[in-house]
XYZ file of C-alpha atoms in Angstrom:
513
model
C -21.984 24.353 33.320
C -22.487 26.355 30.198
C -19.451 27.355 28.199
C -18.508 30.872 27.229
C -17.623 31.017 23.570
C -16.799 34.122 21.631
C -19.217 35.410 19.058
C -16.376 35.406 16.548
C -15.921 31.659 16.896
C -19.681 31.158 16.785
C -19.769 33.029 13.496
C -16.868 30.953 12.159
C -18.645 27.714 12.991
C -21.846 28.936 11.419
C -19.915 29.957 8.316
C -18.379 26.489 8.084
C -21.772 24.797 8.258
C -23.109 27.211 5.634
C -20.153 26.593 3.306
C -20.546 22.836 3.328
C -24.348 22.805 3.410
C -24.487 24.735 0.160
C -22.876 21.884 -1.757
C -23.830 18.881 0.357
C -26.322 16.306 -0.731
C -29.221 15.114 1.403
C -28.317 13.226 4.558
C -28.300 9.430 4.350
C -31.456 7.814 5.659
C -31.540 6.941 9.349
C -30.729 3.259 9.711
C -30.644 0.860 12.633
C -27.253 0.051 14.089
C -25.206 -2.142 11.778
C -25.002 -4.101 9.705
C -21.326 -4.792 10.211
C -20.153 -6.671 7.144
C -17.140 -8.971 7.513
C -15.105 -8.027 4.462
C -12.088 -10.135 5.172
C -13.016 -13.759 5.817
C -9.554 -13.751 7.396
C -8.195 -13.133 10.859
C -5.190 -10.823 10.925
C -6.527 -8.306 8.387
C -5.567 -4.627 8.458
C -6.991 -1.478 6.988
C -4.828 1.180 5.394
C -7.210 4.013 6.387
C -7.671 6.714 3.720
C -8.020 5.631 0.101
C -9.017 2.030 0.797
C -12.611 2.311 -0.499
C -13.837 2.891 -4.030
C -15.928 6.026 -4.513
C -19.256 4.198 -4.146
C -18.024 1.976 -1.316
C -18.429 -1.211 -3.350
C -14.757 -2.231 -3.286
C -12.498 -2.271 -0.229
C -8.779 -3.027 -0.374
C -6.733 -4.135 2.634
C -3.923 -6.429 3.830
C -4.143 -9.959 5.175
C -1.752 -12.272 7.020
C -0.804 -15.108 4.706
C 1.858 -17.779 4.218
C 3.236 -20.124 1.578
C 5.712 -22.994 1.290
C 8.962 -21.973 -0.378
C 11.006 -24.269 -2.624
C 13.121 -25.332 0.357
C 10.006 -26.511 2.173
C 9.964 -23.706 4.714
C 6.705 -21.970 5.526
C 7.094 -18.252 4.800
C 4.816 -15.695 6.480
C 3.842 -12.788 4.200
C 1.313 -9.972 3.925
C -0.909 -9.909 0.847
C -3.294 -7.401 -0.695
C -6.909 -8.415 -1.310
C -9.997 -6.649 -2.681
C -13.479 -7.151 -1.254
C -16.560 -6.703 -3.451
C -19.465 -5.638 -1.222
C -22.051 -6.331 -3.920
C -20.969 -9.905 -4.614
C -19.500 -10.654 -1.185
C -16.273 -11.943 -2.746
C -12.630 -11.518 -1.703
C -9.967 -11.576 -4.429
C -6.271 -11.881 -3.639
C -4.221 -9.692 -5.970
C -0.636 -10.278 -4.785
C 1.161 -13.609 -4.830
C 4.734 -12.446 -4.256
C 7.620 -13.962 -2.344
C 7.546 -11.189 0.297
C 5.194 -8.664 1.910
C 2.731 -6.492 -0.024
C 0.742 -3.953 1.970
C -0.539 -0.372 2.330
C -2.879 -0.581 -0.666
C -5.087 2.197 -2.041
C -7.798 1.853 -4.708
C -9.091 4.123 -7.484
C -12.627 5.510 -7.413
C -13.983 2.948 -9.887
C -12.152 0.051 -8.232
C -10.040 -0.726 -11.305
C -6.555 0.292 -10.146
C -4.764 -0.601 -6.921
C -1.435 0.876 -5.823
C 0.520 -0.770 -3.021
C 3.930 -1.137 -1.375
C 5.883 -4.366 -1.708
C 9.256 -5.920 -0.925
C 8.506 -8.818 -3.288
C 11.017 -9.542 -6.057
C 8.827 -12.130 -7.766
C 5.082 -11.573 -8.030
C 4.521 -14.930 -9.715
C 6.000 -16.982 -6.843
C 2.602 -18.452 -5.921
C 0.608 -17.878 -9.101
C 2.283 -19.022 -12.292
C -0.344 -17.381 -14.484
C 1.229 -14.028 -13.580
C 4.224 -12.919 -15.624
C 6.259 -9.984 -14.379
C 9.762 -10.463 -15.766
C 10.993 -7.039 -14.649
C 10.489 -7.616 -10.916
C 12.975 -10.467 -10.689
C 15.723 -8.278 -12.164
C 15.284 -5.253 -9.897
C 18.653 -4.665 -8.245
C 17.402 -2.446 -5.408
C 15.382 -4.398 -2.832
C 12.977 -1.585 -2.043
C 10.282 -1.589 -0.760
C 8.895 -0.351 -4.069
C 5.510 1.008 -5.162
C 3.476 -0.906 -7.746
C 0.186 -0.382 -9.532
C -2.068 -3.233 -10.630
C -4.852 -3.021 -13.215
C -7.695 -5.268 -12.018
C -9.736 -4.973 -15.252
C -13.104 -6.247 -14.017
C -14.548 -9.266 -15.800
C -18.353 -9.263 -15.951
C -18.446 -7.115 -12.841
C -15.980 -9.259 -10.907
C -12.519 -8.280 -9.713
C -9.817 -10.277 -11.516
C -6.271 -11.071 -10.462
C -3.976 -8.740 -12.424
C -1.732 -10.293 -15.057
C 0.942 -7.594 -14.749
C 2.262 -5.135 -12.195
C 3.968 -1.875 -13.063
C 6.661 -0.405 -10.839
C 5.961 3.227 -9.957
C 9.196 4.363 -8.235
C 11.505 3.855 -11.215
C 14.850 5.592 -11.651
C 15.577 8.132 -14.378
C 17.860 5.589 -16.066
C 15.145 2.963 -15.905
C 12.939 5.336 -17.857
C 15.521 5.540 -20.627
C 15.867 1.754 -20.613
C 12.097 1.353 -20.906
C 11.918 -0.347 -17.515
C 8.687 1.492 -16.882
C 6.707 -0.941 -19.004
C 5.336 -4.204 -17.602
C 7.608 -6.090 -20.029
C 10.856 -4.108 -20.289
C 13.133 -4.478 -23.271
C 16.156 -4.205 -20.977
C 16.083 -6.441 -17.873
C 18.830 -4.482 -16.055
C 16.388 -2.314 -14.124
C 17.364 -0.809 -10.794
C 14.189 0.790 -9.472
C 14.400 3.442 -6.778
C 17.608 3.143 -4.752
C 15.850 4.002 -1.492
C 12.751 2.703 0.310
C 9.362 3.930 -0.950
C 6.150 4.003 1.070
C 2.667 5.425 1.538
C 1.138 5.230 -1.968
C -2.134 7.024 -2.685
C -3.953 6.732 -6.009
C -6.219 9.463 -7.358
C -9.863 8.532 -7.783
C -9.589 8.701 -11.569
C -6.597 6.343 -11.451
C -4.349 8.771 -13.341
C -1.800 9.505 -10.622
C -0.035 7.725 -7.773
C 1.592 9.821 -5.040
C 4.116 8.278 -2.686
C 7.149 9.036 -0.501
C 10.643 7.807 -1.274
C 14.185 8.329 -0.007
C 15.593 7.286 -3.397
C 18.120 9.607 -5.034
C 17.782 8.186 -8.552
C 14.073 8.882 -9.128
C 14.900 12.590 -9.495
C 18.098 13.099 -11.504
C 18.832 16.390 -9.733
C 19.242 14.934 -6.238
C 22.571 14.447 -4.453
C 23.782 12.442 -1.457
C 22.936 15.315 0.889
C 19.285 15.022 -0.219
C 18.879 11.484 1.100
C 15.594 11.845 2.963
C 11.974 11.157 2.104
C 10.462 13.253 -0.676
C 7.006 13.174 -2.214
C 6.699 12.072 -5.825
C 3.700 11.906 -8.176
C 3.680 9.260 -10.899
C 1.644 9.823 -14.068
C 0.076 6.549 -15.256
C -0.209 7.763 -18.871
C 3.381 8.969 -19.304
C 5.015 6.723 -16.657
C 6.933 9.819 -15.495
C 7.660 10.709 -11.860
C 7.529 14.330 -10.685
C 9.361 15.331 -7.526
C 7.117 17.957 -5.935
C 9.521 18.563 -3.044
C 12.873 18.920 -4.881
C 14.293 21.788 -2.871
C 12.726 21.146 0.529
C 15.103 21.156 3.497
C 13.271 18.422 5.391
C 11.601 15.033 4.849
C 8.065 14.720 3.476
C 5.573 11.834 3.431
C 1.915 10.708 3.737
C 0.560 12.180 0.470
C -3.134 12.122 -0.471
C -4.592 13.291 -3.790
C -7.800 14.976 -4.877
C -9.960 13.030 -7.341
C -8.196 14.326 -10.460
C -4.768 14.748 -8.880
C -4.842 18.535 -9.168
C -4.200 18.974 -5.437
C -2.025 16.965 -3.101
C -1.911 17.164 0.699
C 1.121 15.830 2.557
C 3.237 16.059 5.704
C 6.602 17.810 5.674
C 9.193 18.819 8.239
C 10.578 21.380 5.781
C 10.637 25.024 6.846
C 11.825 26.644 3.610
C 8.509 26.817 1.816
C 7.602 30.213 0.394
C 4.190 30.279 2.017
C 2.213 32.580 4.272
C 1.974 32.078 7.168
C 5.426 30.604 7.532
C 5.340 27.064 8.984
C 6.625 26.676 12.513
C 9.629 24.408 13.030
C 7.850 21.655 14.966
C 8.865 18.011 15.518
C 7.229 15.760 12.957
C 6.283 18.564 10.615
C 3.249 20.371 9.189
C 0.535 19.687 6.629
C 0.775 21.347 3.199
C -1.304 21.246 0.042
C 0.296 21.464 -3.415
C -1.564 22.872 -6.415
C -0.620 21.244 -9.703
C -1.746 24.192 -11.838
C 0.486 26.724 -10.099
C 3.112 24.613 -8.367
C 2.434 26.614 -5.199
C 1.968 25.359 -1.647
C -0.439 26.321 1.139
C 0.164 25.666 4.813
C -2.803 23.573 5.941
C -1.904 23.199 9.623
C -2.819 26.810 10.285
C -5.825 28.998 10.973
C -5.632 32.158 8.916
C -2.361 33.897 9.816
C -1.672 31.552 12.764
C 0.614 28.562 12.084
C 0.189 25.435 14.204
C 2.555 25.325 17.179
C 2.642 21.528 17.358
C 3.197 18.579 15.000
C 0.488 17.613 12.504
C -0.005 14.385 10.558
C -2.429 12.039 8.708
C -3.861 14.425 6.077
C -6.889 13.438 3.990
C -7.980 15.705 1.137
C -11.534 15.732 -0.222
C -12.150 14.616 -3.796
C -13.026 18.165 -4.811
C -9.784 19.464 -3.290
C -11.546 22.052 -1.134
C -11.106 20.490 2.313
C -8.182 18.816 4.085
C -8.788 16.895 7.314
C -5.757 16.295 9.507
C -4.567 15.464 13.027
C -2.590 17.931 15.107
C -1.126 18.208 18.584
C -1.072 22.013 18.387
C -3.190 24.017 20.827
C -3.308 27.426 19.141
C -5.760 26.799 16.290
C -8.902 26.733 18.429
C -9.379 28.502 21.782
C -11.233 25.458 23.114
C -8.423 23.014 22.321
C -7.163 22.540 25.875
C -7.059 18.753 26.182
C -3.318 18.409 25.370
C -4.214 15.520 23.048
C -4.156 15.103 19.265
C -7.339 16.414 17.647
C -8.877 16.312 14.191
C -9.298 19.546 12.248
C -10.524 20.368 8.766
C -8.980 23.104 6.624
C -10.816 25.141 3.987
C -8.400 25.671 1.086
C -10.373 28.665 -0.176
C -10.448 30.646 3.076
C -7.253 29.346 4.707
C -9.103 28.597 7.947
C -9.051 25.454 10.088
C -12.040 24.245 12.090
C -11.979 21.840 15.023
C -13.740 18.541 14.362
C -13.057 16.646 17.590
C -12.194 19.703 19.698
C -15.491 21.525 20.183
C -17.357 18.284 20.540
C -15.463 17.545 23.721
C -16.525 20.717 25.500
C -20.307 20.861 25.110
C -22.835 20.569 27.897
C -25.061 17.558 28.240
C -28.023 19.920 28.546
C -29.180 22.828 26.418
C -26.600 24.723 24.382
C -28.032 23.699 21.022
C -27.645 27.285 19.801
C -23.975 27.481 20.758
C -21.425 27.806 17.985
C -24.082 28.521 15.417
C -25.985 25.298 16.053
C -23.120 22.894 16.726
C -24.450 20.077 18.857
C -23.166 19.714 22.438
C -21.608 16.450 23.534
C -22.211 14.560 26.751
C -18.950 14.172 28.613
C -18.463 12.415 31.924
C -15.708 13.839 34.155
C -14.538 10.304 34.954
C -13.706 9.811 31.288
C -11.532 12.767 30.222
C -11.440 13.716 26.538
C -8.685 12.095 24.523
C -9.096 13.937 21.238
C -9.234 12.217 17.845
C -6.939 11.149 15.012
C -6.589 9.442 11.600
C -9.369 11.251 9.698
C -10.897 10.221 6.384
C -13.069 12.664 4.442
C -15.964 12.369 1.984
C -15.808 13.769 -1.549
C -17.358 17.149 -0.718
C -15.842 17.441 2.750
C -19.171 17.037 4.512
C -18.426 13.823 6.432
C -15.226 13.255 8.392
C -14.601 9.842 9.946
C -11.986 9.533 12.669
C -10.990 7.355 15.595
C -11.163 8.396 19.223
C -11.232 6.897 22.708
C -13.303 9.818 23.985
C -16.980 9.434 24.987
C -18.068 11.565 22.032
C -21.753 10.744 22.003
C -23.909 13.385 20.363
C -26.769 14.786 22.403
C -30.204 14.389 20.823
C -32.625 16.069 23.200
C -32.106 16.768 26.895
C -32.412 13.279 28.312
C -30.465 12.012 31.276
C -27.479 9.643 31.087
C -26.742 10.270 27.417
C -23.069 10.360 28.291
C -23.022 6.804 29.598
C -23.036 4.850 26.351
C -19.413 4.952 25.227
C -17.545 4.486 28.493
C -15.118 1.849 27.306
C -11.954 3.974 27.151
C -11.159 2.286 23.825
C -10.750 3.547 20.295
C -14.038 3.788 18.398
C -15.030 5.172 15.015
C -16.955 8.452 14.834
C -18.283 10.539 11.961
C -18.759 14.300 12.052
C -21.419 15.756 9.746
C -20.015 19.223 9.071
C -23.153 20.351 7.227
C -25.200 19.575 10.318
C -23.243 21.840 12.629
C -20.420 19.320 13.049
C -22.681 16.805 14.769
C -20.661 13.742 15.780
C -22.118 10.240 15.842
C -20.596 7.024 17.124
C -20.406 4.384 14.378
C -18.981 1.304 16.126
C -21.955 0.420 18.269
C -24.256 -2.541 18.711
C -27.781 -2.939 20.053
C -28.936 -6.066 21.837
C -32.438 -7.563 21.718
C -33.768 -5.270 24.440
C -32.453 -2.159 22.706
C -29.455 -1.441 24.884
C -26.484 0.078 23.074
C -22.924 -1.144 23.394
C -19.932 0.698 21.985
C -17.021 -1.634 21.207
C -17.495 -3.909 24.261
C -14.111 -5.506 23.611
C -11.126 -4.698 21.445
C -10.637 -1.463 19.539
C -11.715 -0.044 16.192
C -9.180 1.963 14.192
C -8.189 3.532 10.863
C -11.495 4.414 9.178
C -11.891 5.027 5.456
C -15.093 6.682 4.244
C -16.672 6.468 0.794
C -17.212 9.530 -1.382
C -20.879 9.896 -0.377
C -20.151 9.231 3.303
C -22.470 6.230 3.352
C -19.936 3.389 3.701
C -17.067 3.151 6.199
C -14.367 0.503 6.380
C -12.273 0.073 9.492
C -9.992 -2.347 11.289
C -11.196 -3.827 14.560
C -10.178 -6.355 17.206
C -13.713 -6.244 18.642
C -14.985 -9.811 18.311
C -18.574 -8.737 19.036
C -18.975 -7.214 15.584
C -18.548 -10.533 13.851
C -19.959 -13.040 16.313
C -23.276 -14.451 15.157
C -24.758 -14.221 18.621
C -23.627 -10.869 20.006
C -25.595 -11.193 23.244
C -23.327 -14.009 24.425
C -20.694 -11.381 25.190
C -22.878 -8.289 25.671
C -21.174 -7.584 28.958
C -19.194 -4.375 29.593
C -16.734 -6.360 31.713
C -15.903 -8.742 28.864
C -12.301 -8.140 27.807
C -11.664 -10.834 25.212
C -10.385 -9.504 21.903
C -10.513 -11.061 18.485
C -7.775 -11.076 15.854
C -7.808 -7.904 13.718
C -10.386 -7.876 10.948
C -11.563 -5.316 8.425
C -15.282 -4.572 8.528
C -17.693 -2.318 6.664
C -20.565 -0.264 8.001
C -23.101 0.180 5.239
C -25.221 3.242 5.941
C -24.140 6.139 8.132
C -25.368 5.349 11.621
C -27.778 7.762 13.305
C -28.581 7.065 16.930
C -31.363 8.441 19.133
C -30.538 9.167 22.732
C -31.180 5.889 24.662
């Protein structure tokens, strides 16, 4: 059945493709499926989604399950942050604390890593590290830290010092911001901090915190999450949500920190259109130069009527990808599931990324929506939307996870909708300069050429490099890292491996089987 789409929406889609195509580089070369590179060398590894890859995709940062023997002889389970070097194939552990470190994000050149930690002693398991301030912090956190990896002959090195990011205003006066404070009586933020994101140039770290002492103007009634931006050069925190009437979190920064996208449940922003009061909040973008805010979870004058989350802003600050449960931003969004959208900061318009792909015919229709490619969809496998987007530097490529059978149609060949029928989360990439064409990334091909999409386990939380050519993701699919995949190339196989972080090197392009 062919779909009726308005000419207005067709023109909008065509305009989107034109906007991105004008600045986009040439498409990556078509590569065979894989390779899937095991970055972790550890079971129980987890990806932090956006911001976990360096700009060129060489370095990936993630968390691993670890343990150590404490002084009392007890074995203590902890999470640690490690950095993988794709070029050298090495994994370097960068936290050795007495408690969990996690949620890391890495700068564009791979030099700086920001992360969350409840550790009070970063030298507990590595005596070459000296961080005298951490042991004297009176507030248990979690706190946000930044580590300078300072590469040595092209290799990642374990940092010698860690600098606390969420410091109090009094700590600043006491010089507790430095790695070696003159005054050991440092308090740190008096509320939990989370969700750090470092700008590509390493100059800024954005994070959320419920602390009242990071901003000297806050009172007890303001005790909910706010978004702060820490300047690495000045060691000063700026509260960008000082007067908001609701909590804010999940910040992401443009390459130079001039724009910041985040989630907020606040409704008192002076913005047009006015944000709807929805559970969980809306997506906003803050402009450093003006101090003004735009409502991202909107399409022109229409504000989203459902909650939105997981923003990812492009390096150039022009595009913001996000997830929303609203159903009023696209006339075709009728699946009652979360979907991925991308917002153009310049025009104030949002475009469906996973929405329109779910509604295409398996035949014909290549001229619909200004050239957007139709998607094969089997009625037995209803669309389930998409979520957790990550976006390339120019906004052209958007990676996301979805359990839908979102296989792009290349030619009018039968059974093209029968590849991804696993009802599990897989990783997809939409090429917005190619009419929003969506391709499945987590796939394997056996020796006779048959494709398998995540035959066991699930793949989640993608992070895409600036050029869109490298993707990291977390997966429990053991097939990706078994040497002999064909031993389990069976769609009925249900065994799942422990979570691992993998890389796909080269954007996958797949002909119709």
